[in-house]
């Protein structure tokens, strides 16, 4: 179980997360949706410990990431997670196989002889074959994304944080990835958080969906509840309309930004 | 605090504050480097790869630099002594002392910082802005352990070796000019060196290379892992790494020399 309580995070003067309360039950897939730049990736990074929240706590199986002290505690915490970066973040000096097996050495006791096997198995799961010896630069955008996904799941983590797993994939491949996320949940009882802009994918893989707006959670509900929401902002977002309450907010936000920028320019 | 400093010193206060802040971060990086070095297993494979890279990258250019430095030293000292005594004297002594105690270690460190230090800053900087350093963390290892320590160890082992080679090529460069230009027999040149130089002089220069290796590698790694803002940021980090390393080498060289002198290693 992942439980975030009052998570606040700012970068400099800009408040990105303004108090996130979110509970992800074990075995559940929580989908996070929300406008670009509203702090979804930042939230995932707080959960895995890449960013330290300014205040609030994030508790996973009774361990509070914000209170972990020793290196050992932190690595025990991190060991439970797989993380798919929005931009892949593949090691570009290594082959695909080395990328996928990189974590095995540090996160598991799997013997070296099994690495090759695990690499091709993980690649097969994401619909790739015979690319083990390619360098990331030789792959297409969608292939990179899938290799990154293969890397995130190779060590069979208990928790997986997916940052836009289907962005940049063709519709069929997107659905293959959706099935994979569902399979991992059903068969390996993975608890997951999926950040996505792809509503089809959100409805398919989500046990529940949380909508972020301006660093807060607007609504959390099952896909059914979200589909039939009464909240105008959520409705606007899931239906993808340019007219509605959020547009206004965006304008306000931009004005805010401009004012901030001007102030920064002055001093 | 911030505001007070800004009010007192204007824009300069902000810069001062930023410099102090990076100093703090640098010290923190150094501290965690040493902590990790003694606590976790060392990545020997990475260290060997880095050693090969630094050595291969830098050997030709350091050898070349030092060969010509030795040549010009011989030319100058020959001309000067000829002017005063009508014969070129002690060329070997001048060349070897200058090179072994100062120019060998300093120039090698500077050339290597421009070659390998820049490469490190650019590589780590790119890894940072493409989130590869964050990925290391999520995959169960620590960037300091996986990236910084191997580079530090590689520098500490390769730079002294390179310096020894540099010293040697420099002295041979001097010999070349002494023979060709001033007709000094090889034996005389060697005697000028051997009669006046002791192990202490060599140790003096050799010890300094470890200080330089530490400075250049840690500065380059620090600039790399703290890179911000895309391709432009990587460019900036790389230039800064080289400029700061070179300056530090020259400044710290003075203090290291003073300290070694105080300890009697001259
Ligand atoms: N390391 C950082 N330093 C400064 N600001 C940051 C940093 N990371 C993110 N931000 C800012 O935080 C805000 C939220 O970023 P985040 O990446 O979490 O957005 P997101 O919800 O994932 O957006 P998208 O859907 O486009 O991926 C953005 O305005 C961004 O400018
Ligand atoms: Mg994002």
XYZ file of C-alpha atoms and ligand atoms in Angstrom:
565
model
C 0.000 0.000 0.000
C 1.227 3.467 -0.885
C -0.169 6.265 1.192
C 0.655 9.918 0.544
C -0.425 12.432 3.166
C -0.277 16.142 2.540
C 2.658 15.995 0.143
C 3.943 19.470 -0.675
C 6.779 20.164 -3.093
C 8.056 23.407 -4.560
C 10.884 24.216 -6.925
C 12.220 27.583 -5.876
C 9.199 29.826 -5.589
C 6.947 27.671 -7.694
C 4.679 25.393 -5.715
C 4.170 22.230 -7.759
C 2.460 19.886 -5.304
C 0.236 21.697 -2.834
C -0.907 18.909 -0.549
C -1.529 15.570 -2.201
C -3.464 12.945 -0.237
C -3.657 9.687 -2.091
C -4.012 6.097 -0.969
C -3.148 3.273 -3.355
C -4.301 -0.085 -2.011
C -2.170 -3.199 -2.470
C -2.827 -4.866 -5.798
C -4.565 -1.823 -7.180
C -3.610 0.216 -10.240
C -4.056 3.920 -9.603
C -4.145 6.060 -12.705
C -3.157 9.708 -12.419
C -4.422 12.116 -15.021
C -4.084 15.869 -15.237
C -2.831 18.701 -17.368
C 0.715 19.039 -18.563
C 2.980 20.436 -15.874
C 0.565 19.862 -12.997
C 3.092 17.776 -11.088
C 2.334 14.156 -11.980
C 5.926 13.187 -12.692
C 7.037 15.164 -9.669
C 4.657 13.153 -7.514
C 6.002 9.844 -8.830
C 9.540 11.025 -8.143
C 8.570 11.914 -4.594
C 7.150 8.426 -4.118
C 10.352 6.690 -5.188
C 12.535 9.176 -3.349
C 14.147 11.077 -6.213
C 12.631 14.258 -4.831
C 12.212 14.888 -1.126
C 8.825 16.463 -0.369
C 8.962 19.786 1.481
C 6.362 18.478 3.879
C 3.930 15.603 4.218
C 4.681 11.926 4.280
C 4.678 8.991 1.894
C 4.301 5.635 3.553
C 4.839 2.352 1.727
C 4.199 -0.818 3.720
C 4.743 1.078 6.925
C 8.004 2.696 5.775
C 7.953 6.462 5.468
C 10.326 7.505 2.691
C 10.692 10.964 4.185
C 11.947 9.482 7.442
C 14.394 6.899 6.123
C 17.905 7.590 7.320
C 20.498 4.952 6.597
C 21.591 3.890 3.155
C 20.369 0.398 3.945
C 16.821 1.520 4.741
C 16.695 3.595 1.598
C 17.888 0.774 -0.612
C 15.415 -1.623 1.018
C 12.660 0.835 0.220
C 13.800 1.426 -3.338
C 14.214 -2.290 -3.989
C 10.434 -2.705 -4.048
C 9.972 -0.308 -6.946
C 10.237 -0.322 -10.687
C 10.171 3.062 -12.345
C 9.435 3.906 -15.959
C 10.788 7.355 -16.797
C 8.711 9.593 -19.016
C 11.648 10.015 -21.398
C 12.915 6.473 -20.955
C 16.266 7.472 -19.444
C 18.026 4.498 -21.008
C 21.787 4.356 -20.479
C 22.953 5.311 -23.929
C 26.425 3.845 -23.528
C 25.029 0.353 -22.917
C 23.266 -2.183 -25.078
C 19.583 -2.897 -24.626
C 20.343 -6.137 -22.787
C 22.751 -4.427 -20.393
C 20.182 -1.736 -19.772
C 17.506 -4.267 -18.872
C 19.793 -6.328 -16.663
C 21.416 -3.364 -14.967
C 19.139 -3.426 -11.939
C 19.352 -7.196 -11.472
C 22.878 -6.896 -10.152
C 21.908 -4.424 -7.447
C 18.304 -5.324 -6.714
C 18.269 -9.130 -6.897
C 20.392 -12.231 -6.353
C 19.786 -13.570 -9.851
C 22.952 -15.306 -11.129
C 24.761 -13.727 -14.060
C 24.061 -16.724 -16.279
C 20.322 -15.980 -16.272
C 20.670 -12.338 -17.370
C 20.476 -12.948 -21.079
C 17.362 -15.024 -20.598
C 15.673 -12.398 -18.479
C 16.531 -9.706 -21.001
C 14.873 -11.527 -23.881
C 11.890 -12.535 -21.741
C 11.311 -8.958 -20.620
C 11.665 -7.755 -24.186
C 9.146 -10.338 -25.342
C 6.671 -9.033 -22.767
C 6.800 -5.581 -24.354
C 6.622 -6.972 -27.875
C 10.250 -6.678 -28.895
C 12.573 -9.308 -30.291
C 16.213 -9.517 -31.344
C 17.162 -6.034 -30.211
C 19.311 -7.131 -27.257
C 22.552 -5.936 -28.777
C 21.313 -2.624 -30.119
C 22.330 0.643 -28.535
C 19.435 2.931 -27.510
C 20.405 5.394 -30.253
C 19.575 2.721 -32.820
C 15.982 2.328 -31.615
C 12.850 4.230 -32.569
C 11.088 6.384 -29.987
C 8.416 3.805 -29.244
C 10.993 1.027 -29.022
C 13.003 3.038 -26.498
C 9.910 3.489 -24.406
C 9.259 -0.226 -24.425
C 12.852 -1.094 -23.591
C 12.597 1.316 -20.685
C 9.445 -0.485 -19.613
C 11.225 -3.835 -19.908
C 13.981 -2.463 -17.703
C 11.501 -1.255 -15.104
C 9.868 -4.672 -14.752
C 12.930 -6.917 -15.171
C 13.659 -7.235 -11.458
C 9.992 -8.118 -10.801
C 9.252 -5.305 -8.397
C 6.249 -5.325 -6.132
C 5.411 -1.722 -7.000
C 5.674 -0.187 -10.438
C 5.447 3.512 -11.210
C 4.730 4.102 -14.881
C 5.214 7.611 -16.245
C 3.215 7.701 -19.488
C 3.750 4.089 -20.580
C 1.795 4.412 -23.829
C 2.845 7.873 -25.020
C 4.418 7.666 -28.445
C 3.196 4.145 -29.194
C 0.861 3.146 -32.002
C -2.713 2.238 -30.946
C -2.158 -1.499 -31.171
C 1.077 -1.399 -29.231
C -0.592 0.845 -26.661
C -3.162 -1.827 -26.081
C -0.458 -4.495 -25.797
C 1.146 -2.397 -23.068
C -2.230 -1.927 -21.376
C -2.643 -5.702 -21.341
C 0.837 -6.077 -19.924
C 0.066 -3.658 -17.102
C -3.134 -5.589 -16.364
C -1.310 -8.931 -16.496
C 1.353 -7.764 -14.086
C -1.383 -6.624 -11.743
C -3.391 -9.828 -11.950
C -0.617 -12.399 -12.038
C 2.127 -10.843 -9.959
C -0.161 -8.762 -7.740
C 1.772 -5.644 -8.621
C 0.631 -2.390 -7.083
C 0.987 0.366 -9.630
C 0.643 4.047 -10.274
C 0.169 4.932 -13.926
C 0.495 8.505 -15.142
C -1.151 8.883 -18.508
C -2.833 11.300 -20.906
C -4.369 8.419 -22.799
C -7.956 8.149 -21.484
C -8.579 4.844 -23.219
C -5.630 3.375 -21.391
C -6.695 5.055 -18.143
C -10.138 3.452 -18.264
C -8.721 0.082 -19.196
C -5.938 -0.356 -16.666
C -7.146 1.788 -13.784
C -8.783 0.334 -10.718
C -9.236 3.947 -9.747
C -8.394 7.241 -11.387
C -7.134 10.378 -9.663
C -7.298 13.742 -11.366
C -4.600 16.300 -10.488
C -5.162 19.997 -10.953
C -2.671 22.636 -9.918
C -0.888 20.420 -7.460
C -4.034 19.179 -5.744
C -6.311 16.207 -6.258
C -9.610 17.181 -7.774
C -11.333 13.831 -7.750
C -10.544 10.175 -7.134
C -12.888 7.500 -8.374
C -13.382 4.305 -10.304
C -13.268 4.609 -14.077
C -17.092 4.505 -14.048
C -17.325 7.358 -11.578
C -14.836 9.420 -13.547
C -16.646 8.775 -16.815
C -19.890 9.962 -15.303
C -18.407 12.702 -13.189
C -20.386 15.714 -12.187
C -17.275 17.838 -11.728
C -17.075 20.156 -14.733
C -13.283 20.358 -14.704
C -12.849 16.589 -14.628
C -15.471 16.207 -17.331
C -13.711 18.757 -19.499
C -10.411 16.946 -19.066
C -11.568 13.404 -19.742
C -13.570 14.499 -22.750
C -10.685 16.615 -23.969
C -12.539 19.871 -24.550
C -10.839 23.202 -25.036
C -13.780 25.111 -23.527
C -14.498 24.796 -19.829
C -13.360 25.780 -16.370
C -9.750 24.584 -16.789
C -8.982 26.916 -19.680
C -9.718 29.850 -17.420
C -7.522 28.434 -14.723
C -4.737 27.938 -17.198
C -5.000 31.567 -18.233
C -4.843 32.655 -14.617
C -1.855 30.432 -14.085
C -0.111 31.915 -17.068
C -0.791 35.428 -15.800
C 0.696 34.354 -12.493
C 3.701 33.040 -14.339
C 4.155 36.242 -16.283
C 4.039 38.249 -13.085
C 6.584 35.912 -11.502
C 8.785 36.230 -14.548
C 8.625 40.010 -14.493
C 9.537 40.076 -10.826
C 12.437 37.751 -11.447
C 13.578 39.924 -14.322
C 13.634 42.956 -12.081
C 15.878 41.607 -9.316
C 19.432 35.869 5.056
C 19.171 35.810 1.310
C 17.457 39.154 1.213
C 19.887 40.738 3.672
C 22.898 39.703 1.623
C 21.247 40.882 -1.545
C 20.484 44.227 0.035
C 24.025 44.596 1.319
C 25.950 43.570 -1.752
C 23.422 43.855 -4.546
C 23.897 41.345 -7.345
C 27.289 40.435 -5.993
C 25.728 39.195 -2.744
C 23.681 36.727 -4.730
C 26.752 35.461 -6.532
C 28.599 35.163 -3.259
C 25.750 33.164 -1.836
C 25.649 30.894 -4.869
C 29.390 30.322 -4.726
C 29.145 29.456 -1.041
C 26.287 27.118 -1.817
C 28.170 25.261 -4.541
C 31.163 25.044 -2.253
C 28.908 23.373 0.299
C 27.543 20.956 -2.285
C 31.049 20.182 -3.479
C 32.191 19.365 0.037
C 29.110 17.206 0.436
C 29.973 15.300 -2.749
C 33.533 14.766 -1.551
C 32.264 13.554 1.790
C 29.838 11.058 0.335
C 32.515 9.895 -2.106
C 34.754 8.931 0.779
C 31.913 7.410 2.750
C 30.916 5.218 -0.205
C 34.483 4.312 -0.969
C 34.922 2.651 2.391
C 31.444 1.290 2.785
C 30.443 -0.286 -0.486
C 32.091 -2.544 -2.996
C 34.116 -0.648 -5.546
C 33.096 -0.927 -9.190
C 36.409 -2.259 -10.475
C 35.164 -2.827 -13.986
C 34.077 0.776 -14.342
C 37.344 1.920 -12.801
C 39.386 -0.039 -15.335
C 37.317 1.313 -18.213
C 37.886 4.850 -16.984
C 41.603 4.265 -16.472
C 41.962 3.054 -20.031
C 39.944 5.967 -21.342
C 41.828 8.661 -19.438
C 45.190 7.128 -20.253
C 44.544 6.570 -23.931
C 42.841 9.940 -24.361
C 45.612 11.890 -22.766
C 48.881 10.092 -23.419
C 49.642 11.413 -26.915
C 48.794 14.999 -26.141
C 50.620 15.097 -22.785
C 53.713 13.465 -24.292
C 53.723 15.945 -27.135
C 53.237 18.928 -24.821
C 56.038 17.848 -22.546
C 58.461 16.999 -25.316
C 58.224 20.559 -26.612
C 58.317 22.020 -23.123
C 61.591 20.172 -22.523
C 62.899 21.436 -25.836
C 62.093 25.054 -25.144
C 63.516 24.864 -21.639
C 66.781 23.572 -23.042
C 66.806 26.233 -25.698
C 66.224 29.040 -23.214
C 68.615 27.843 -20.544
C 71.276 27.133 -23.148
C 70.909 30.624 -24.587
C 71.007 32.272 -21.179
C 74.066 30.440 -19.877
C 75.804 30.982 -23.189
C 75.149 34.678 -22.866
C 76.676 34.854 -19.390
C 79.418 32.236 -19.548
C 79.972 31.871 -23.266
C 79.180 28.168 -23.031
C 75.829 26.506 -22.486
C 75.930 25.045 -18.974
C 73.751 22.868 -16.779
C 71.041 22.452 -19.360
C 70.177 19.019 -18.013
C 69.909 20.387 -14.497
C 67.619 23.243 -15.397
C 65.400 21.119 -17.613
C 65.066 18.244 -15.184
C 64.432 20.348 -12.092
C 61.811 22.514 -13.794
C 60.070 19.538 -15.277
C 60.197 17.019 -12.478
C 59.200 19.419 -9.723
C 56.782 21.763 -11.467
C 56.046 21.658 -15.158
C 55.590 17.903 -15.475
C 52.911 17.585 -12.807
C 51.215 20.932 -13.513
C 51.127 20.809 -17.296
C 50.065 17.183 -17.333
C 47.228 17.928 -14.942
C 46.138 20.877 -17.055
C 46.236 18.987 -20.318
C 44.406 16.035 -18.789
C 41.733 18.304 -17.353
C 41.153 19.717 -20.824
C 40.941 16.248 -22.272
C 39.582 13.758 -19.759
C 38.067 16.261 -17.307
C 35.995 17.858 -20.047
C 34.922 14.429 -21.269
C 33.783 13.468 -17.775
C 31.802 16.666 -17.256
C 30.132 16.311 -20.654
C 29.298 12.646 -20.153
C 27.922 13.002 -16.637
C 26.176 16.236 -17.604
C 24.371 14.511 -20.448
C 23.450 11.631 -18.162
C 22.081 14.120 -15.670
C 19.877 16.066 -18.079
C 18.513 12.891 -19.681
C 17.649 11.494 -16.220
C 20.107 8.608 -16.564
C 21.544 9.520 -13.184
C 18.080 9.300 -11.640
C 17.687 5.961 -13.405
C 20.830 4.668 -11.691
C 19.204 5.453 -8.395
C 15.940 3.694 -9.245
C 17.890 0.640 -10.402
C 19.473 0.181 -7.031
C 22.870 1.790 -7.230
C 24.203 5.158 -6.252
C 25.571 7.679 -8.759
C 28.494 8.455 -6.465
C 29.370 4.814 -6.220
C 28.832 3.962 -9.855
C 30.104 7.126 -11.542
C 32.198 9.285 -9.247
C 34.358 6.775 -7.380
C 35.575 4.919 -10.494
C 36.572 8.236 -12.082
C 38.329 9.451 -8.964
C 40.248 6.197 -8.594
C 41.112 6.157 -12.281
C 42.482 9.679 -12.055
C 44.437 8.912 -8.887
C 46.126 5.980 -10.557
C 46.554 7.243 -14.108
C 47.612 10.857 -13.609
C 50.784 9.993 -11.630
C 51.724 7.467 -14.306
C 51.105 9.968 -17.064
C 53.217 12.475 -15.183
C 56.128 10.054 -14.972
C 55.898 9.529 -18.720
C 55.629 13.312 -19.192
C 58.700 13.946 -17.046
C 60.620 11.465 -19.103
C 59.548 12.802 -22.512
C 60.251 16.338 -21.339
C 63.776 15.445 -20.320
C 64.317 13.620 -23.612
C 63.038 16.712 -25.451
C 65.646 18.764 -23.587
C 68.316 16.271 -24.478
C 67.360 16.501 -28.121
C 67.906 20.279 -28.210
C 71.047 20.073 -26.050
C 72.592 17.649 -28.530
C 71.452 19.116 -31.791
C 71.625 22.803 -31.009
C 74.416 23.052 -28.432
C 76.459 19.928 -29.183
C 76.352 18.772 -25.587
C 77.199 15.073 -25.274
C 74.458 12.865 -23.928
C 76.628 11.745 -21.005
C 77.126 15.309 -19.855
C 73.411 16.004 -20.055
C 72.618 12.937 -17.948
C 75.338 13.779 -15.467
C 73.931 17.272 -15.058
C 70.708 15.580 -14.048
C 71.935 12.697 -11.946
C 74.551 14.619 -9.999
C 72.087 17.220 -8.810
C 68.777 15.512 -8.550
C 67.689 13.274 -5.698
C 64.713 11.032 -5.096
C 63.217 13.762 -2.941
C 62.846 16.051 -5.924
C 60.989 13.405 -7.808
C 58.775 12.648 -4.811
C 57.998 16.354 -4.501
C 56.496 16.447 -7.979
C 54.972 12.995 -7.737
C 53.044 13.746 -4.531
C 51.534 16.826 -6.102
C 50.047 14.785 -8.936
C 47.762 13.034 -6.460
C 46.443 16.364 -5.267
C 45.849 17.434 -8.876
C 44.188 14.134 -9.744
C 41.805 14.624 -6.862
C 41.043 18.240 -7.780
C 40.486 17.661 -11.485
C 38.377 14.518 -11.159
C 36.182 15.795 -8.351
C 35.625 19.156 -10.036
C 34.694 17.507 -13.321
C 32.375 15.005 -11.647
C 30.779 17.725 -9.554
C 30.148 19.932 -12.570
C 28.759 16.922 -14.419
C 26.303 15.683 -11.828
C 25.007 19.164 -11.027
C 24.348 20.078 -14.660
C 21.012 21.727 -15.363
C 19.144 22.702 -18.467
C 19.683 20.660 -21.594
C 22.417 20.895 -24.194
C 23.333 24.439 -23.257
C 23.728 23.393 -19.639
C 26.035 20.550 -20.637
C 28.198 22.961 -22.623
C 28.386 25.342 -19.707
C 29.202 22.605 -17.230
C 31.978 21.309 -19.454
C 33.640 24.692 -19.893
C 33.321 25.466 -16.223
C 34.782 22.101 -15.268
C 37.886 22.791 -17.341
C 38.323 26.409 -16.287
C 37.843 25.663 -12.612
C 40.106 22.596 -12.712
C 42.914 24.506 -14.402
C 42.691 27.428 -12.021
C 42.552 25.151 -9.010
C 45.595 23.225 -10.205
C 47.641 26.410 -10.522
C 46.459 27.908 -7.243
C 46.700 24.765 -5.161
C 50.094 24.020 -6.710
C 51.508 27.019 -4.884
C 50.160 25.922 -1.538
C 51.099 22.288 -2.061
C 54.629 23.365 -2.904
C 54.818 25.569 0.157
C 53.617 22.729 2.315
C 56.031 20.185 0.838
C 58.853 22.663 1.321
C 57.849 23.126 4.939
C 57.954 19.349 5.322
C 61.421 19.316 3.805
C 60.475 17.394 0.680
C 62.302 19.580 -1.823
N 13.843 19.568 -11.372
C 12.980 20.588 -11.515
N 13.388 21.844 -11.238
C 12.535 22.877 -11.357
N 11.255 22.777 -11.742
C 10.789 21.550 -12.037
C 11.632 20.401 -11.936
N 10.907 19.322 -12.285
C 9.683 19.780 -12.595
N 9.595 21.123 -12.442
C 8.402 21.943 -12.656
O 7.347 21.340 -11.960
C 6.174 21.381 -12.705
C 5.571 19.998 -12.791
O 6.415 19.178 -13.565
P 6.055 17.656 -13.848
O 7.157 17.091 -14.667
O 5.745 16.979 -12.573
O 4.742 17.794 -14.732
P 3.827 16.634 -15.322
O 2.536 16.708 -14.614
O 4.531 15.345 -15.286
O 3.631 17.129 -16.805
P 3.593 16.274 -18.164
O 2.240 15.718 -18.271
O 3.837 17.305 -19.216
O 4.663 15.262 -18.077
C 6.505 21.986 -14.046
O 5.999 23.294 -14.063
C 7.997 21.998 -14.099
O 8.430 23.189 -14.693
Mg 5.453 14.156 -16.610
